[in-house]
Short mmCIF file of C-alpha atoms in Angstrom, two decimals:
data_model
loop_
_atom_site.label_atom_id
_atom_site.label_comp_id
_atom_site.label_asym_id
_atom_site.label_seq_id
_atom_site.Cartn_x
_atom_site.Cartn_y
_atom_site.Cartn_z
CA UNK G 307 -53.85 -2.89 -29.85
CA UNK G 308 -52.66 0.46 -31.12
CA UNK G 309 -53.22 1.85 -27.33
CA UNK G 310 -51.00 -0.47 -26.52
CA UNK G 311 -48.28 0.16 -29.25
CA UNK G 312 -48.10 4.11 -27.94
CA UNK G 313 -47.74 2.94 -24.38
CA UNK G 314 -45.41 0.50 -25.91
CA UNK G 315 -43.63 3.90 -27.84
CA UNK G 316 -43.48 5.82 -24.86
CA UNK G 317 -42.17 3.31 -22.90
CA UNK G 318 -39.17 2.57 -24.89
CA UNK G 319 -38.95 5.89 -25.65
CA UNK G 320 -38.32 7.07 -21.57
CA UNK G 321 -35.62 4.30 -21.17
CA UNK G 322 -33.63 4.75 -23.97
CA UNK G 323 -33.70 8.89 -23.35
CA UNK G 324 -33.34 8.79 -19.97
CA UNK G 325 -30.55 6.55 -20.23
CA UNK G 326 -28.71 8.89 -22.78
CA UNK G 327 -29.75 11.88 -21.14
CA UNK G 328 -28.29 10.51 -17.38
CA UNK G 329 -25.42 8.66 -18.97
CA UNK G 330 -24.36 12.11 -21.24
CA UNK G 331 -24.47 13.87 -17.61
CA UNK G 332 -22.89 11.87 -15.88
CA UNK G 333 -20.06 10.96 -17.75
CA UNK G 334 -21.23 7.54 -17.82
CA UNK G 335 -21.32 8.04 -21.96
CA UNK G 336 -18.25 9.91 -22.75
CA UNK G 337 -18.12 13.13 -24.44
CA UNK G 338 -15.66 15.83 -24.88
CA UNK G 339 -17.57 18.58 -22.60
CA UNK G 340 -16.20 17.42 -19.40
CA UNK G 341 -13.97 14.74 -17.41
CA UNK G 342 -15.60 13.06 -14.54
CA UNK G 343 -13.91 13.42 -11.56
CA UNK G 344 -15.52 10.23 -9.88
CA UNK G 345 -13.99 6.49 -11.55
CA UNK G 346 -16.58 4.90 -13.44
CA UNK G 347 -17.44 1.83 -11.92
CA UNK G 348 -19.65 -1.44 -12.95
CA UNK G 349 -22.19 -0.11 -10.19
CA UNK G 350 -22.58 3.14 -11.89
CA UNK G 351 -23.46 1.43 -15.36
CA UNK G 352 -25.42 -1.00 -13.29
CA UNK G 353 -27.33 1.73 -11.23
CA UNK G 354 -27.92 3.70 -14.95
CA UNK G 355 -29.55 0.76 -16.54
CA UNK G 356 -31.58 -0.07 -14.22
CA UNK G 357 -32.85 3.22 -13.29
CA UNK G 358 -33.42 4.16 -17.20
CA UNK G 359 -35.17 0.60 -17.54
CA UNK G 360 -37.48 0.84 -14.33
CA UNK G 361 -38.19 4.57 -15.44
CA UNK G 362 -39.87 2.64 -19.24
CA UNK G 363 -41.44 0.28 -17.33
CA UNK G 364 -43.12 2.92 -15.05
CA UNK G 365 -44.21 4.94 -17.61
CA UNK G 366 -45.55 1.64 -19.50
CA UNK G 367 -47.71 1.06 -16.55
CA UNK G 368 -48.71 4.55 -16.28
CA UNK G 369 -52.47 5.51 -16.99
CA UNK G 370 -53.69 9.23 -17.14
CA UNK G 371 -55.77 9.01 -14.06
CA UNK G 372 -53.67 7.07 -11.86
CA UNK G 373 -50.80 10.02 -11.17
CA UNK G 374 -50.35 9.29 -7.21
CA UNK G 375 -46.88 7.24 -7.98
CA UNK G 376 -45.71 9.85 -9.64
CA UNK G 377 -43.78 11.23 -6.42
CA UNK G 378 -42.30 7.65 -5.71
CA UNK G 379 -41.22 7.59 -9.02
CA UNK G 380 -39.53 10.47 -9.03
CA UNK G 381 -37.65 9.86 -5.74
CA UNK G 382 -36.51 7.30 -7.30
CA UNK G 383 -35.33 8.37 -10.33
CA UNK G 384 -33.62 11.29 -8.40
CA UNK G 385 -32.00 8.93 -6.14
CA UNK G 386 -30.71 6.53 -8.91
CA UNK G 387 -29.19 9.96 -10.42
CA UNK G 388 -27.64 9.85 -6.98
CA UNK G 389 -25.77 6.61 -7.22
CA UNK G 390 -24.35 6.83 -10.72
CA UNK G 391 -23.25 10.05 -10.75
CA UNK G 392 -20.24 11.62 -9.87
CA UNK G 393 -20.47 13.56 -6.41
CA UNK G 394 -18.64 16.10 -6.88
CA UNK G 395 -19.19 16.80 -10.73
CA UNK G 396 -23.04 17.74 -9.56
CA UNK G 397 -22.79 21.75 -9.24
CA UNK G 398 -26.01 21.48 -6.98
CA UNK G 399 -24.52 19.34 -4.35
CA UNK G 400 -20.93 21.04 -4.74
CA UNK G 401 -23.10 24.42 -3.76
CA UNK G 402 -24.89 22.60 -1.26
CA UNK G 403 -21.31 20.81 0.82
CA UNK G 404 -18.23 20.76 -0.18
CA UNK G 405 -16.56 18.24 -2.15
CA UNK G 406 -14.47 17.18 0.41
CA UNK G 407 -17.76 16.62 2.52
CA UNK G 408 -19.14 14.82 -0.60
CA UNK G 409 -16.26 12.41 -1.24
CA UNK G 410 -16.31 11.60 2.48
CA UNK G 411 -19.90 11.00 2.68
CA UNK G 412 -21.64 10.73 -0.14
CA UNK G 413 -19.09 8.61 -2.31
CA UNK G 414 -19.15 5.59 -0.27
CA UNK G 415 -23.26 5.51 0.30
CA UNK G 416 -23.60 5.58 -3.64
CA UNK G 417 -24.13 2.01 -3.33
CA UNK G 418 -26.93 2.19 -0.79
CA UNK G 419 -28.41 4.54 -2.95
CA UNK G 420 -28.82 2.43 -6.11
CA UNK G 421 -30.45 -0.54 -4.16
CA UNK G 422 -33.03 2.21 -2.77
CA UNK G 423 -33.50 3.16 -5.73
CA UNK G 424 -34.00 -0.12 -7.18
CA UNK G 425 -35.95 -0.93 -3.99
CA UNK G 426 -38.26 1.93 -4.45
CA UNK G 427 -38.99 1.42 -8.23
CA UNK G 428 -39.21 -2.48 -7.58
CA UNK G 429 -42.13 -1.89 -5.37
CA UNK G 430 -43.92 0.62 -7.00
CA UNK G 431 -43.93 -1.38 -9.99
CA UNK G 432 -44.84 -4.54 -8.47
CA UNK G 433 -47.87 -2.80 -6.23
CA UNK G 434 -49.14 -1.39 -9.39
CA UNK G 435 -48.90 -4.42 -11.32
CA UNK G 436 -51.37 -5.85 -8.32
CA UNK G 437 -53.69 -3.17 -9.06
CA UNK G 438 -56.99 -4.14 -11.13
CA UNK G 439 -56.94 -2.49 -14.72
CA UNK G 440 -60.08 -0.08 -14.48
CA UNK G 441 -60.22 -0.34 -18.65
CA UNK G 442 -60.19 -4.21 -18.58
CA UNK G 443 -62.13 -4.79 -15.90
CA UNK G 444 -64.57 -2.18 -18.10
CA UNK G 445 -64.42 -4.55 -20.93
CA UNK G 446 -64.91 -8.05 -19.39
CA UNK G 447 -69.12 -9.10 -19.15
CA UNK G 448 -69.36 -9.35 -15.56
CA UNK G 449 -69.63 -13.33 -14.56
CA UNK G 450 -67.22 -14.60 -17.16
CA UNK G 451 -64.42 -16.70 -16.03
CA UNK G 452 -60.90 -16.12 -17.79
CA UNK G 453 -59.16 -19.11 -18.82
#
């Protein structure tokens, strides 16, 4: 049980900083650095939960030597970031294209990014949820039926 109340930890621990950290950045969570540019929308705050909530439940289902999801995961957490935050407030795609090229482009595929997002994160987590648990399939005497 304790095993399962530090995956439990870290878990809840991802969502609710990833969620501050994203929502800080983006403007989603006001502060006083910065204005977004970008109007927040219900779809942003949508897109932010979700992402910071699939990101806990990842990491809940993570185990040390299963690490191959780790690049879906990450893909898409980074295209999540994508589709709540403000296009033109990210100083790596302003470098990248200009804003102009941004807000015509970008802006109105935000959408489409949060449901890949939500796609990608939905799958991984439901084809590892599939996957046999090496550690209880360790700790069950072979030929016993569960009820």
């Amino acid at each position: 049980m304790d095993g399962f109340r530090k995956r439990l930890a870290k878990s809840v621990t991802a969502a609710v900083g990833s969620f501050v950290l994203f929502g800080v950045v983006t403007d989603l969570i006001p502060t006083p650095l910065y204005i977004r540019q970008v109007p927040r929308t219900e779809l942003d705050y949508l897109f932010l939960v979700l992402t910071a909530a699939f990101l806990g439940l990842y990491v809940f289902q993570r185990t040390p030597d299963r690490r191959s999801d780790d690049g879906t995961a990450t893909t898409g957490a980074v295209v999540g970031f994508l589709a709540f935050g403000c296009p033109i407030c990210n100083a790596f795609l302003l470098a990248l294209f200009s804003s102009s090229a941004l807000m015509t482009y970008l802006d109105p595929l935000r959408p489409v990014l949060g449901v890949l997002s939500v796609a990608l994160f939905g799958g991984l987590l439901y084809s590892r949820s599939q996957r046999a648990c090496d550690s209880c399939a360790d700790a069950e005497p072979t030929g016993s039926t569960s009820d």
